[in-house]
Tab-separated table of C-alpha atoms and ligand atoms in Angstrom:
chain	number	residue	atom	x	y	z
A	1	MET	CA	0.000	0.000	0.000
A	2	GLU	CA	1.223	3.466	-0.789
A	3	LEU	CA	-0.938	5.012	1.928
A	4	VAL	CA	-2.643	3.497	4.963
A	5	THR	CA	-5.030	5.701	6.943
A	6	VAL	CA	-6.281	5.002	10.431
A	7	GLY	CA	-9.129	7.027	11.908
A	8	SER	CA	-12.731	7.152	13.005
A	9	VAL	CA	-15.481	6.371	10.501
A	10	ALA	CA	-18.528	7.759	12.177
A	11	PHE	CA	-21.830	9.570	12.446
A	12	ASP	CA	-21.811	13.269	13.282
A	13	ALA	CA	-24.539	15.743	14.170
A	14	ILE	CA	-23.518	19.348	13.667
A	15	GLU	CA	-24.968	22.639	14.829
A	16	THR	CA	-23.802	25.919	13.361
A	17	PRO	CA	-25.238	29.421	13.917
A	18	PHE	CA	-26.967	28.904	10.543
A	19	GLY	CA	-28.549	25.493	11.007
A	20	LYS	CA	-28.405	21.917	12.214
A	21	SER	CA	-27.542	18.745	10.333
A	22	ASP	CA	-29.270	15.412	10.812
A	23	LYS	CA	-27.035	12.492	11.676
A	24	ILE	CA	-24.578	12.500	8.769
A	25	VAL	CA	-21.515	10.442	7.951
A	26	GLY	CA	-18.260	11.903	9.244
A	27	GLY	CA	-15.210	10.715	11.102
A	28	ALA	CA	-11.563	11.649	10.861
A	29	GLY	CA	-10.668	8.548	8.806
A	30	THR	CA	-13.496	9.271	6.392
A	31	TYR	CA	-12.418	12.860	5.684
A	32	ILE	CA	-8.733	11.937	5.422
A	33	SER	CA	-9.418	9.047	3.029
A	34	ILE	CA	-11.701	11.033	0.760
A	35	ALA	CA	-9.335	14.014	0.616
A	36	SER	CA	-6.279	11.835	-0.053
A	37	SER	CA	-8.102	9.689	-2.634
A	38	PHE	CA	-7.971	12.732	-4.922
A	39	PHE	CA	-4.361	11.684	-5.623
A	40	LYS	CA	-5.404	8.188	-6.739
A	41	LYS	CA	-2.701	6.331	-4.824
A	42	LYS	CA	-3.137	2.761	-3.617
A	43	SER	CA	-4.704	3.359	-0.219
A	44	GLY	CA	-6.509	1.507	2.523
A	45	ILE	CA	-8.375	2.428	5.677
A	46	VAL	CA	-8.119	0.881	9.141
A	47	SER	CA	-11.183	1.506	11.275
A	48	VAL	CA	-14.374	0.003	12.683
A	49	VAL	CA	-18.068	0.701	12.137
A	50	GLY	CA	-21.307	-0.783	13.451
A	51	GLY	CA	-24.060	-2.561	11.526
A	52	ASP	CA	-25.879	0.791	11.372
A	53	PHE	CA	-23.279	2.314	9.023
A	54	PRO	CA	-24.656	2.917	5.492
A	55	LYS	CA	-23.344	0.350	3.013
A	56	ASP	CA	-23.786	2.777	0.116
A	57	PHE	CA	-21.266	5.112	1.748
A	58	LEU	CA	-18.751	2.251	1.915
A	59	ALA	CA	-19.473	1.522	-1.745
A	60	MET	CA	-18.675	5.174	-2.550
A	61	LEU	CA	-15.322	4.881	-0.714
A	62	ASP	CA	-14.644	1.717	-2.693
A	63	MET	CA	-15.401	3.533	-5.965
A	64	ARG	CA	-12.805	6.131	-4.961
A	65	GLY	CA	-10.218	3.344	-4.674
A	66	ILE	CA	-10.146	3.216	-0.862
A	67	ASP	CA	-9.476	-0.402	0.099
A	68	GLN	CA	-11.501	-1.650	3.087
A	69	GLN	CA	-9.797	-4.900	4.110
A	70	GLY	CA	-8.767	-3.086	7.295
A	71	LEU	CA	-12.270	-1.827	8.067
A	72	GLN	CA	-14.064	-4.000	10.595
A	73	ILE	CA	-17.872	-4.116	10.560
A	74	LYS	CA	-19.442	-5.107	13.896
A	75	GLU	CA	-22.950	-5.965	12.755
A	76	ASP	CA	-24.497	-5.991	16.260
A	77	GLU	CA	-22.949	-2.757	17.476
A	78	LYS	CA	-23.346	0.976	16.894
A	79	SER	CA	-20.939	3.236	15.028
A	80	PHE	CA	-19.003	6.004	16.771
A	81	PHE	CA	-21.138	9.137	17.205
A	82	TRP	CA	-19.934	12.693	17.710
A	83	SER	CA	-21.901	15.887	17.981
A	84	GLY	CA	-20.534	19.421	18.031
A	85	LYS	CA	-21.778	22.982	18.103
A	86	TYR	CA	-19.905	25.848	16.449
A	87	HIS	CA	-19.659	29.306	17.980
A	88	ASN	CA	-20.563	32.414	15.984
A	89	ASP	CA	-17.047	32.789	14.592
A	90	MET	CA	-17.270	29.223	13.123
A	91	ASN	CA	-13.659	28.784	14.209
A	92	THR	CA	-14.264	27.349	17.653
A	93	ARG	CA	-16.694	24.666	18.770
A	94	ASP	CA	-17.895	22.685	21.755
A	95	THR	CA	-18.213	18.935	21.706
A	96	LEU	CA	-21.753	18.079	22.835
A	97	VAL	CA	-21.623	14.282	22.658
A	98	THR	CA	-18.932	11.648	22.146
A	99	GLU	CA	-20.294	8.085	22.052
A	100	LEU	CA	-17.363	5.770	21.411
A	101	ASN	CA	-19.574	2.675	20.807
A	102	VAL	CA	-17.560	0.349	18.474
A	103	LEU	CA	-14.420	2.411	19.064
A	104	GLU	CA	-14.393	1.570	22.749
A	105	LYS	CA	-12.906	-1.891	22.242
A	106	PHE	CA	-11.418	-1.422	18.795
A	107	ASP	CA	-8.476	-3.728	18.171
A	108	PRO	CA	-6.995	-2.812	14.779
A	109	VAL	CA	-5.668	-5.669	12.651
A	110	LEU	CA	-3.510	-4.767	9.658
A	111	PRO	CA	-4.201	-7.044	6.680
A	112	ASP	CA	-0.967	-8.418	5.118
A	113	GLU	CA	-1.210	-5.947	2.243
A	114	TYR	CA	-1.120	-3.017	4.712
A	115	LYS	CA	1.936	-4.085	6.693
A	116	ASN	CA	4.492	-2.175	4.623
A	117	PRO	CA	2.854	1.160	3.893
A	118	GLU	CA	5.032	3.799	2.268
A	119	PHE	CA	3.027	6.454	4.100
A	120	LEU	CA	0.998	5.990	7.255
A	121	MET	CA	-1.571	8.561	8.374
A	122	LEU	CA	-2.751	8.103	11.942
A	123	GLY	CA	-5.967	10.086	12.094
A	124	ASN	CA	-7.742	11.043	15.269
A	125	LEU	CA	-8.335	7.878	17.316
A	126	ALA	CA	-7.342	6.498	20.710
A	127	PRO	CA	-3.532	6.743	20.962
A	128	ASP	CA	-3.226	3.084	22.018
A	129	VAL	CA	-4.945	2.110	18.755
A	130	GLN	CA	-2.558	4.356	16.794
A	131	LEU	CA	0.349	2.656	18.582
A	132	LYS	CA	-0.963	-0.845	17.797
A	133	VAL	CA	-1.053	0.055	14.111
A	134	ILE	CA	2.549	1.316	14.136
A	135	GLU	CA	3.636	-1.875	15.914
A	136	GLN	CA	2.085	-4.060	13.200
A	137	CYS	CA	4.112	-2.393	10.434
A	138	GLU	CA	6.963	-4.643	9.357
A	139	ARG	CA	9.165	-1.714	8.303
A	140	LYS	CA	9.199	1.938	9.240
A	141	PRO	CA	7.085	3.795	6.651
A	142	GLN	CA	8.756	6.744	4.870
A	143	ILE	CA	6.511	9.061	6.851
A	144	ILE	CA	4.234	8.421	9.804
A	145	ALA	CA	1.960	11.420	10.272
A	146	MET	CA	-0.415	11.739	13.172
A	147	ASP	CA	-3.374	13.865	14.134
A	148	THR	CA	-5.058	13.936	17.524
A	149	MET	CA	-7.326	16.119	19.643
A	150	ASN	CA	-7.883	17.522	23.138
A	151	PHE	CA	-10.259	14.624	23.997
A	152	TRP	CA	-7.299	12.195	23.971
A	153	MET	CA	-5.014	14.671	25.762
A	154	ASP	CA	-7.590	14.781	28.575
A	155	ILE	CA	-7.945	11.027	29.001
A	156	ALA	CA	-4.848	9.342	27.521
A	157	MET	CA	-1.886	11.747	27.652
A	158	ASP	CA	0.661	9.048	28.583
A	159	ASP	CA	-0.265	6.880	25.587
A	160	LEU	CA	-0.274	9.945	23.377
A	161	LYS	CA	3.290	10.778	24.383
A	162	LYS	CA	4.336	7.205	23.517
A	163	VAL	CA	2.930	7.553	19.985
A	164	LEU	CA	4.553	10.964	19.567
A	165	LYS	CA	7.976	9.336	20.002
A	166	LYS	CA	7.310	7.194	16.925
A	167	VAL	CA	5.902	9.676	14.427
A	168	ASP	CA	7.560	12.019	11.917
A	169	VAL	CA	4.795	14.601	11.525
A	170	LEU	CA	2.186	15.801	14.004
A	171	THR	CA	-0.773	17.914	12.911
A	172	ILE	CA	-2.825	19.589	15.646
A	173	ASN	CA	-4.704	22.841	16.126
A	174	ASP	CA	-3.459	25.823	18.103
A	175	GLU	CA	-5.495	25.098	21.255
A	176	GLU	CA	-4.252	21.501	21.280
A	177	ALA	CA	-0.643	22.633	20.771
A	178	ARG	CA	-1.014	24.865	23.835
A	179	GLN	CA	-2.571	22.049	25.873
A	180	LEU	CA	0.099	19.534	24.849
A	181	SER	CA	3.025	21.837	25.579
A	182	GLY	CA	1.710	24.001	28.399
A	183	GLU	CA	3.009	27.036	26.451
A	184	TYR	CA	0.878	29.937	25.178
A	185	SER	CA	3.344	31.111	22.524
A	186	LEU	CA	2.977	28.812	19.518
A	187	VAL	CA	6.680	29.138	18.741
A	188	LYS	CA	7.601	27.939	22.228
A	189	ALA	CA	4.897	25.279	22.022
A	190	ALA	CA	6.355	24.042	18.725
A	191	GLN	CA	9.866	23.844	20.160
A	192	LYS	CA	8.604	21.766	23.089
A	193	ILE	CA	6.457	19.464	20.957
A	194	LEU	CA	9.283	18.850	18.482
A	195	ARG	CA	11.370	17.663	21.408
A	196	MET	CA	8.668	15.051	22.179
A	197	GLY	CA	9.436	13.106	18.980
A	198	PRO	CA	8.172	14.416	15.656
A	199	GLU	CA	10.554	16.023	13.186
A	200	PHE	CA	7.807	18.193	11.669
A	201	LEU	CA	4.843	19.899	13.283
A	202	VAL	CA	1.830	21.492	11.629
A	203	ILE	CA	-0.259	23.805	13.807
A	204	LYS	CA	-3.667	24.432	12.227
A	205	LYS	CA	-5.318	27.738	13.047
A	206	GLY	CA	-8.674	27.294	11.302
A	207	GLU	CA	-9.562	30.372	9.259
A	208	HIS	CA	-6.179	31.841	10.202
A	209	GLY	CA	-4.171	29.272	8.251
A	210	ALA	CA	-1.494	26.803	9.283
A	211	LEU	CA	2.116	26.889	10.464
A	212	LEU	CA	4.724	24.270	9.566
A	213	PHE	CA	7.763	23.874	11.815
A	214	ASN	CA	10.723	21.500	11.621
A	215	ASN	CA	13.319	20.644	14.213
A	216	GLU	CA	15.917	22.823	12.480
A	217	ASN	CA	14.082	26.028	13.420
A	218	GLU	CA	12.551	26.527	9.955
A	219	VAL	CA	8.989	27.849	9.772
A	220	PHE	CA	6.472	28.183	6.944
A	221	PHE	CA	3.040	29.797	7.034
A	222	ALA	CA	0.076	29.132	4.746
A	223	PRO	CA	-3.037	31.277	5.013
A	224	ALA	CA	-6.518	29.857	4.795
A	225	LEU	CA	-8.376	31.040	1.732
A	226	PRO	CA	-10.758	33.871	2.655
A	227	LEU	CA	-14.076	32.245	1.692
A	228	GLU	CA	-17.328	34.115	1.266
A	229	GLU	CA	-19.253	31.460	3.135
A	230	VAL	CA	-18.200	28.729	5.541
A	231	PHE	CA	-20.999	26.255	5.794
A	232	ASP	CA	-19.611	23.532	8.089
A	233	PRO	CA	-16.011	23.465	9.362
A	234	THR	CA	-16.257	19.841	10.560
A	235	GLY	CA	-13.553	17.709	9.014
A	236	ALA	CA	-11.474	20.676	7.842
A	237	GLY	CA	-8.511	19.514	9.949
A	238	ASP	CA	-8.829	15.963	8.627
A	239	SER	CA	-9.222	17.118	5.031
A	240	PHE	CA	-6.066	19.133	5.575
A	241	ALA	CA	-4.305	15.988	6.805
A	242	GLY	CA	-5.648	13.999	3.821
A	243	GLY	CA	-4.438	16.579	1.311
A	244	PHE	CA	-1.089	16.873	3.095
A	245	ILE	CA	-0.325	13.132	3.187
A	246	GLY	CA	-1.905	12.564	-0.248
A	247	HIS	CA	0.504	15.080	-1.766
A	248	LEU	CA	3.498	13.480	-0.023
A	249	ALA	CA	2.402	9.988	-1.100
A	250	SER	CA	1.949	11.108	-4.670
A	251	THR	CA	5.299	12.957	-4.931
A	252	LYS	CA	7.285	10.675	-2.579
A	253	ASP	CA	9.392	13.685	-1.626
A	254	ILE	CA	9.689	14.343	2.103
A	255	SER	CA	11.905	17.427	2.001
A	256	PHE	CA	10.871	20.552	3.913
A	257	GLU	CA	10.323	22.341	0.559
A	258	ASN	CA	7.826	19.692	-0.509
A	259	MET	CA	6.150	19.705	2.910
A	260	LYS	CA	5.445	23.402	2.269
A	261	ARG	CA	3.596	22.404	-0.915
A	262	ALA	CA	1.801	19.696	1.048
A	263	VAL	CA	0.602	22.354	3.516
A	264	ILE	CA	-0.859	24.360	0.615
A	265	VAL	CA	-2.513	21.254	-0.839
A	266	GLY	CA	-3.915	20.427	2.614
A	267	SER	CA	-5.223	23.969	2.966
A	268	ALA	CA	-6.882	23.702	-0.456
A	269	MET	CA	-8.642	20.466	0.546
A	270	ALA	CA	-9.778	22.018	3.843
A	271	SER	CA	-11.189	25.010	1.936
A	272	PHE	CA	-13.348	22.679	-0.177
A	273	CYS	CA	-14.489	20.684	2.844
A	274	VAL	CA	-16.055	23.646	4.647
A	275	GLU	CA	-18.177	24.697	1.666
A	276	GLN	CA	-20.895	22.094	2.337
A	277	PHE	CA	-22.088	19.880	5.203
A	278	GLY	CA	-20.154	16.637	5.744
A	279	THR	CA	-18.026	15.118	2.994
A	280	GLU	CA	-20.263	16.247	0.124
A	281	ARG	CA	-18.019	18.931	-1.361
A	282	LEU	CA	-14.856	16.846	-1.024
A	283	GLN	CA	-16.482	14.125	-3.084
A	284	SER	CA	-17.108	16.459	-6.005
A	285	VAL	CA	-13.685	18.166	-6.294
A	286	THR	CA	-12.417	17.996	-9.883
A	287	GLN	CA	-8.866	18.475	-11.151
A	288	GLU	CA	-9.885	21.925	-12.503
A	289	ASP	CA	-11.352	22.922	-9.112
A	290	PHE	CA	-8.153	21.828	-7.432
A	291	ASP	CA	-5.792	23.599	-9.852
A	292	GLU	CA	-7.827	26.792	-9.629
A	293	ARG	CA	-7.825	26.692	-5.836
A	294	VAL	CA	-4.073	26.154	-5.601
A	295	ARG	CA	-3.620	29.063	-8.035
A	296	GLU	CA	-5.698	31.228	-5.676
A	297	PHE	CA	-3.346	30.312	-2.835
A	298	VAL	CA	-0.341	31.266	-4.934
A	299	ASN	CA	-1.929	34.613	-5.852
A	300	LEU	CA	-2.898	35.257	-2.255
A	301	THR	CA	0.659	34.961	-0.983
A	302	GLN	CA	2.800	36.285	-3.847
A	303	PHE	CA	4.143	39.819	-3.821
A	304	ASP	CA	7.062	41.821	-5.190
A	305	ILE	CA	9.177	44.087	-3.080
A	306	SER	CA	12.521	45.766	-3.661
A	307	LEU	CA	14.805	45.850	-0.702
A	308	VAL	CA	17.835	48.097	-0.571
B	401	AMP	P1	-12.065	17.949	12.585
B	401	AMP	O1	-13.194	18.907	12.362
B	401	AMP	O2	-11.133	17.849	11.405
B	401	AMP	O3	-11.357	18.175	13.864
B	401	AMP	O4	-12.686	16.474	12.717
B	401	AMP	C1	-14.018	16.223	13.017
B	401	AMP	C2	-14.260	14.729	12.935
B	401	AMP	O5	-13.589	14.071	14.002
B	401	AMP	C3	-15.731	14.412	13.071
B	401	AMP	O6	-16.202	13.907	11.835
B	401	AMP	C4	-15.814	13.378	14.195
B	401	AMP	O7	-16.551	12.239	13.848
B	401	AMP	C5	-14.377	13.024	14.500
B	401	AMP	N1	-14.141	12.932	15.942
B	401	AMP	C6	-14.571	13.780	16.919
B	401	AMP	N2	-14.156	13.365	18.136
B	401	AMP	C7	-13.437	12.225	17.935
B	401	AMP	C8	-12.741	11.319	18.806
B	401	AMP	N3	-12.689	11.502	20.133
B	401	AMP	N4	-12.098	10.269	18.245
B	401	AMP	C9	-12.131	10.071	16.913
B	401	AMP	N5	-12.769	10.883	16.042
B	401	AMP	C10	-13.419	11.962	16.541
């Protein structure tokens, strides 16, 4: 496999200042897989769902080339459910409900075909599950990237620190970076986090863009595209991660220069994600949409200046 993704495949219910969704399909693994499938690499997902999960959604993932040998279906159990409510700025949210259901006892098993992934993306899931996946790899993948959230910092910080020692890239948001490091300054937070294991760190700042740090004191910043309307920010962070790892898997170049491009590609995928509820917009992104969006990022950040 060129890319193996681990992450929740779930139901979400979302409230924004503009409306409420019914129970819709979400999950970190879902957003990452759909965003990265844009690059048409050989990819598979490791996760678990209940018997209540819609089979037509799985068929859609299959059509996008996302292999599901690593996806367990527990017919008699319920899928993971998460509900969140966005504040007026659409940049911050409260979690209203987290029902782990099938995730509570999830024991990931890597099919033989997944045991030597070139790229491994550990999406938001219990850190002990992320660790079990790393341990089943027969060789160290070129890049292990990991995403996580405050929920796991609150209840499983020790396990989280163990995983951090084994990953190359960590992507988290600004609040989580502060919680993980105990530092308010994001630069100080990055320095501390990079000492915990990863060589690269991406700090996502929602509508304020994303910062990429490495452990040689280099920094890169990508803005978020100023969009007229943000419909539903859920999954933006995961779509970012999917675009980021998808770009790396498709170029197979893990230099800092190429990671900068991956941050732009991730930001482009996140900008599509927020335009509609759930995964809808991500599913309809065409090559022209993508090229145009990346061009907008280039235009947004390019300027000429003469310095004496
Ligand atoms: P994001 O908006 O990118 O941070 O990701 C939102 C997605 O994360 C939603 O689709 C949820 O289903 C999923 N999610 C929320 N909480 C958790 C959790 N504790 N573990 C795994 N996935 C979660």
